[in-house]
Coordinates of C-alpha atoms in Angstrom, one line a residue:
X741 CA 0.0 0.0 0.0
X742 CA 1.4 3.4 -1.0
X743 CA 1.9 6.1 1.6
X744 CA -0.8 8.3 -0.1
X745 CA -3.4 5.5 0.0
X746 CA -2.6 4.7 3.7
X747 CA -2.9 8.4 4.6
X748 CA -6.3 8.7 2.8
X749 CA -7.7 5.5 4.4
X750 CA -6.6 6.6 7.8
X751 CA -8.1 10.1 7.4
X752 CA -11.4 8.6 6.1
X753 CA -11.5 6.3 9.0
X754 CA -11.0 9.2 11.5
X755 CA -13.7 11.2 9.7
X756 CA -16.2 8.3 9.8
X757 CA -15.6 7.9 13.6
X758 CA -16.3 11.6 14.1
X759 CA -19.5 11.5 12.1
X760 CA -20.7 8.4 13.8
X761 CA -20.0 10.0 17.2
X762 CA -21.9 13.1 16.2
X763 CA -24.9 11.0 15.0
X764 CA -24.8 9.2 18.3
X765 CA -25.2 12.5 20.0
X766 CA -28.3 13.3 17.8
X767 CA -26.4 15.6 15.4
X768 CA -26.8 15.6 11.6
X769 CA -23.2 16.1 10.4
X770 CA -22.3 17.6 7.0
X771 CA -19.1 17.2 5.1
X772 CA -18.0 20.6 3.7
X773 CA -15.6 21.1 0.8
X774 CA -13.8 24.4 1.1
X775 CA -12.4 26.4 -1.8
X776 CA -8.9 26.1 -0.5
X777 CA -9.0 22.3 0.1
X778 CA -6.2 20.3 -1.6
X779 CA -7.1 17.6 -4.1
X780 CA -6.1 15.1 -1.4
X781 CA -8.5 16.7 1.1
X782 CA -11.3 16.8 -1.5
X783 CA -10.8 13.1 -2.2
X784 CA -11.0 12.3 1.6
X785 CA -14.2 14.2 2.0
X786 CA -15.8 12.7 -1.0
X787 CA -15.1 9.2 0.2
X788 CA -16.2 10.1 3.7
X789 CA -19.5 11.4 2.4
X790 CA -20.1 8.3 0.3
X791 CA -19.2 5.9 3.1
X792 CA -21.3 7.6 5.7
X793 CA -24.2 9.0 3.7
X794 CA -23.5 12.4 5.2
X795 CA -24.5 15.3 2.9
X796 CA -21.6 17.0 1.0
X797 CA -21.7 20.8 1.0
X798 CA -19.9 22.3 -2.0
X799 CA -20.3 26.1 -2.3
X800 CA -24.1 26.8 -2.3
X801 CA -24.9 23.2 -3.3
X802 CA -25.6 20.3 -0.9
X803 CA -25.0 16.9 -2.5
X804 CA -25.5 13.3 -1.5
X805 CA -22.9 11.1 -3.3
X806 CA -24.4 8.0 -1.7
X807 CA -27.9 8.5 -3.1
X808 CA -27.3 6.1 -5.9
X809 CA -26.1 3.5 -3.4
X810 CA -29.2 4.1 -1.3
X811 CA -31.4 3.5 -4.4
X812 CA -29.5 0.3 -5.2
X813 CA -29.9 -1.0 -1.7
X814 CA -33.6 -0.2 -1.8
X815 CA -34.0 -2.1 -5.1
X816 CA -32.0 -5.0 -3.8
X817 CA -34.2 -5.0 -0.7
X818 CA -37.3 -5.3 -2.8
X819 CA -35.8 -8.1 -4.9
X820 CA -34.7 -10.1 -1.9
X821 CA -38.0 -9.5 0.0
X822 CA -40.0 -11.0 -2.9
X823 CA -37.6 -14.0 -2.8
X824 CA -38.4 -14.3 0.9
X825 CA -34.8 -13.7 2.0
X826 CA -36.0 -11.7 4.9
X827 CA -32.7 -11.2 6.8
X828 CA -30.9 -10.1 3.7
X829 CA -33.8 -7.8 2.7
X830 CA -33.9 -6.2 6.1
X831 CA -30.2 -5.4 5.9
X832 CA -30.6 -3.8 2.4
X833 CA -33.4 -1.6 3.6
X834 CA -31.5 -0.6 6.8
X835 CA -28.4 0.3 4.7
X836 CA -30.6 2.2 2.2
X837 CA -32.1 4.2 5.1
X838 CA -28.7 5.2 6.4
X839 CA -27.6 6.9 3.2
X840 CA -30.9 8.1 1.5
X841 CA -31.4 11.9 1.6
X842 CA -34.1 12.3 -1.0
X843 CA -37.4 12.6 0.9
X844 CA -39.4 10.5 -1.5
X845 CA -36.9 7.7 -1.4
X846 CA -36.8 7.9 2.4
X847 CA -40.6 7.4 2.5
X848 CA -40.4 4.5 0.0
X849 CA -37.8 2.8 2.1
X850 CA -39.8 3.3 5.3
X851 CA -42.9 1.9 3.6
X852 CA -41.1 -1.2 2.4
X853 CA -39.7 -1.8 5.8
X854 CA -43.3 -2.1 7.0
X855 CA -44.3 -4.2 4.0
X856 CA -41.3 -6.5 4.8
X857 CA -42.5 -7.1 8.3
X858 CA -46.1 -7.7 7.1
X859 CA -45.1 -10.2 4.4
X860 CA -42.7 -12.0 6.8
X861 CA -45.5 -12.3 9.5
X862 CA -48.0 -13.7 7.0
X863 CA -45.6 -16.4 5.7
X864 CA -44.3 -17.4 9.1
X865 CA -47.5 -17.2 11.3
X866 CA -49.8 -20.2 11.5
X867 CA -52.8 -19.8 9.2
X868 CA -55.3 -19.9 12.1
X869 CA -53.6 -17.0 13.9
X870 CA -52.8 -14.6 11.1
X871 CA -55.9 -12.5 11.1
X872 CA -56.3 -12.4 14.9
X873 CA -52.7 -11.7 15.7
X874 CA -51.7 -9.5 12.7
X875 CA -55.0 -7.9 11.7
X876 CA -54.2 -4.6 13.6
X877 CA -50.8 -4.6 11.8
X878 CA -52.6 -4.5 8.4
X879 CA -54.7 -1.5 9.5
X880 CA -51.5 0.3 10.8
X881 CA -49.7 -0.1 7.6
X882 CA -52.7 1.2 5.6
X883 CA -52.9 4.3 7.8
X884 CA -49.2 4.9 7.5
X885 CA -49.4 4.9 3.7
X886 CA -51.5 8.1 3.8
X887 CA -48.8 9.8 5.8
X888 CA -46.2 9.3 3.0
X889 CA -46.9 12.7 1.4
X890 CA -44.0 12.5 -1.0
X891 CA -45.6 9.5 -2.8
X892 CA -48.2 10.3 -5.5
X893 CA -51.8 9.4 -4.9
X894 CA -51.5 6.6 -7.5
X895 CA -48.5 5.1 -5.7
X896 CA -50.3 5.3 -2.4
X897 CA -53.4 3.6 -3.8
X898 CA -51.3 0.9 -5.4
X899 CA -49.7 -0.1 -2.1
X900 CA -53.1 0.1 -0.3
X901 CA -54.4 -2.5 -2.8
X902 CA -51.3 -4.6 -2.3
X903 CA -51.9 -4.7 1.4
X904 CA -55.6 -5.4 0.9
X905 CA -54.7 -8.3 -1.3
X906 CA -52.4 -9.8 1.3
X907 CA -55.1 -9.3 3.9
X908 CA -57.6 -11.1 1.8
X909 CA -55.0 -13.9 1.4
X910 CA -54.7 -14.1 5.2
X911 CA -58.4 -14.7 5.4
X912 CA -58.1 -17.4 2.8
X913 CA -55.5 -19.0 5.0
X914 CA -57.7 -18.8 8.0
X915 CA -60.5 -20.3 6.0
X916 CA -58.5 -23.4 5.3
X917 CA -58.3 -22.8 1.5
X918 CA -56.1 -25.7 0.5
X919 CA -54.3 -24.1 -2.4
X920 CA -53.2 -21.0 -0.5
X921 CA -52.2 -23.0 2.5
X922 CA -50.0 -25.2 0.2
X923 CA -48.4 -22.1 -1.2
X924 CA -47.6 -20.8 2.3
X925 CA -46.0 -24.1 3.1
X926 CA -44.0 -23.9 -0.2
X927 CA -42.8 -20.4 0.7
X928 CA -41.7 -21.8 4.1
X929 CA -39.9 -24.6 2.4
X930 CA -38.1 -22.2 0.1
X931 CA -37.0 -20.1 3.0
X932 CA -35.6 -23.2 4.8
X933 CA -33.7 -24.2 1.7
X934 CA -32.2 -20.7 1.3
X935 CA -31.1 -20.8 5.0
X936 CA -29.7 -24.4 4.4
X937 CA -32.2 -25.8 7.0
X938 CA -32.7 -29.0 5.1
X939 CA -34.6 -31.0 7.8
X940 CA -37.0 -28.1 8.1
X941 CA -37.4 -28.1 4.3
X942 CA -38.3 -31.8 4.3
X943 CA -40.8 -31.2 7.1
X944 CA -42.6 -28.5 5.1
X945 CA -42.7 -30.7 2.1
X946 CA -44.2 -33.5 4.1
X947 CA -46.8 -31.1 5.4
X948 CA -47.6 -30.2 1.8
X949 CA -48.1 -33.9 1.1
X950 CA -50.4 -34.4 4.1
X951 CA -52.5 -31.4 3.1
X952 CA -52.9 -32.8 -0.4
X953 CA -52.6 -36.5 0.6
X954 CA -55.5 -37.9 -1.4
X955 CA -54.4 -36.4 -4.6
X956 CA -50.7 -37.2 -4.1
X957 CA -51.5 -40.8 -3.3
X958 CA -53.7 -41.1 -6.4
X959 CA -50.8 -39.8 -8.6
X960 CA -48.3 -41.9 -6.7
X961 CA -50.2 -45.1 -7.5
X962 CA -49.2 -44.7 -11.1
X963 CA -45.9 -42.9 -10.6
X964 CA -43.2 -45.0 -9.2
X965 CA -40.7 -42.1 -8.7
X966 CA -43.2 -40.1 -6.7
X967 CA -44.3 -43.2 -4.7
X968 CA -40.7 -43.9 -3.7
X969 CA -40.0 -40.3 -2.9
X970 CA -43.0 -40.1 -0.6
X971 CA -42.1 -43.4 1.1
X972 CA -38.4 -42.3 1.6
X973 CA -39.5 -38.9 2.9
X974 CA -41.8 -40.5 5.5
X975 CA -39.0 -42.9 6.6
X976 CA -36.4 -40.1 6.7
X977 CA -38.5 -37.9 8.9
X978 CA -39.3 -40.7 11.3
X979 CA -35.6 -41.5 11.7
X980 CA -34.5 -37.8 11.9
X981 CA -37.1 -36.9 14.5
X982 CA -36.6 -40.0 16.6
X983 CA -40.1 -41.4 16.1
X984 CA -38.7 -44.7 14.8
X985 CA -35.3 -46.4 14.6
X986 CA -34.7 -47.3 11.0
X987 CA -31.7 -49.3 9.9
X988 CA -30.3 -49.0 6.4
X989 CA -32.2 -45.8 5.7
X990 CA -32.1 -45.3 1.9
X991 CA -30.3 -42.3 0.5
X992 CA -32.7 -39.4 0.5
X993 CA -33.2 -37.1 -2.6
X994 CA -31.9 -33.6 -2.0
X995 CA -34.5 -31.2 -0.6
X996 CA -34.0 -29.1 -3.6
X997 CA -34.8 -32.0 -6.0
X998 CA -37.7 -33.1 -3.9
X999 CA -39.1 -29.6 -3.9
X1000 CA -38.9 -29.5 -7.7
X1001 CA -40.8 -32.8 -7.9
X1002 CA -43.5 -31.4 -5.6
X1003 CA -43.8 -28.2 -7.6
X1004 CA -44.2 -30.1 -10.8
X1005 CA -47.0 -32.2 -9.4
X1006 CA -48.7 -29.2 -7.7
X1007 CA -48.7 -27.4 -11.0
X1008 CA -50.7 -30.3 -12.4
X1009 CA -53.0 -30.7 -9.4
X1010 CA -53.9 -27.0 -9.3
X1011 CA -53.5 -26.3 -13.1
X1012 CA -51.2 -23.3 -12.6
X1013 CA -47.5 -22.6 -12.6
X1014 CA -47.5 -23.3 -8.9
X1015 CA -44.3 -21.6 -7.8
X1016 CA -44.9 -18.6 -10.1
X1017 CA -48.3 -18.1 -8.6
X1018 CA -47.0 -18.5 -5.1
X1019 CA -44.4 -15.8 -5.6
X1020 CA -47.0 -13.5 -7.1
X1021 CA -49.3 -13.9 -4.2
X1022 CA -46.7 -13.6 -1.4
X1023 CA -44.9 -10.5 -2.6
X1024 CA -44.9 -6.7 -2.8
X1025 CA -44.0 -5.7 -6.4
X1026 CA -42.6 -2.2 -6.6
X1027 CA -44.9 0.5 -8.0
X1028 CA -44.2 1.7 -11.5
X1029 CA -45.9 4.6 -13.2
X1030 CA -48.5 3.8 -15.9
X1031 CA -48.8 0.2 -14.7

């Protein structure tokens, strides 16, 4: 590392510590470029502003070099939210909130943090309890949307409809609608796979089987691959949960492969692209003008 690079890095580090300290003390620090600053000092201040999200004052202008980073984190937060990667999504939204200065973007980030919590709770809460335990949360989010005055009326209405659709879905879950309950279980299985929680993924798949047992058994009577897969899944869970000691347990298909098999059969059973429809129902697509 060159002496110049080390000097710049050390200076940026010191500046970041100062800014974080000021924020801890409820201040809103600004990085100011003065007309007599050297190129080296300007570089240090630019990097500091971008790393911390602190506004950069240059003459009469106040800039935010990290605004594009905030926007990118916001978009990544939406993408990962709609893939049910909740921990990753939450981090993206938090990082976006730290560096966003545009008021409209700040409100959009805050709204999606609420939508994140709402979607997560609907997927993870048992169907019987969603409306009772989360109903007030739906009302709270709808009321908050009206307070985001930097969003257009069309954008506000769009997200109200999105929340209403998810609330209707919650009632369908409570009402024991088989298809939507299967989709909730499939979302839980996908989350488990993403988190490398393979035993949990097998359990969610088995719950899908039990919920659709009659149809799956009918298909399995003429499908040797499915019949063996269901038998092995049952034996595997008995062994892994300690319900039964099983010697010479056959090699289990990977949870990813088994999920694919289930999705293919569910698509036939319900006559839809089952995973596609599941993602459409359990998601909050971003608002776009003229949509």
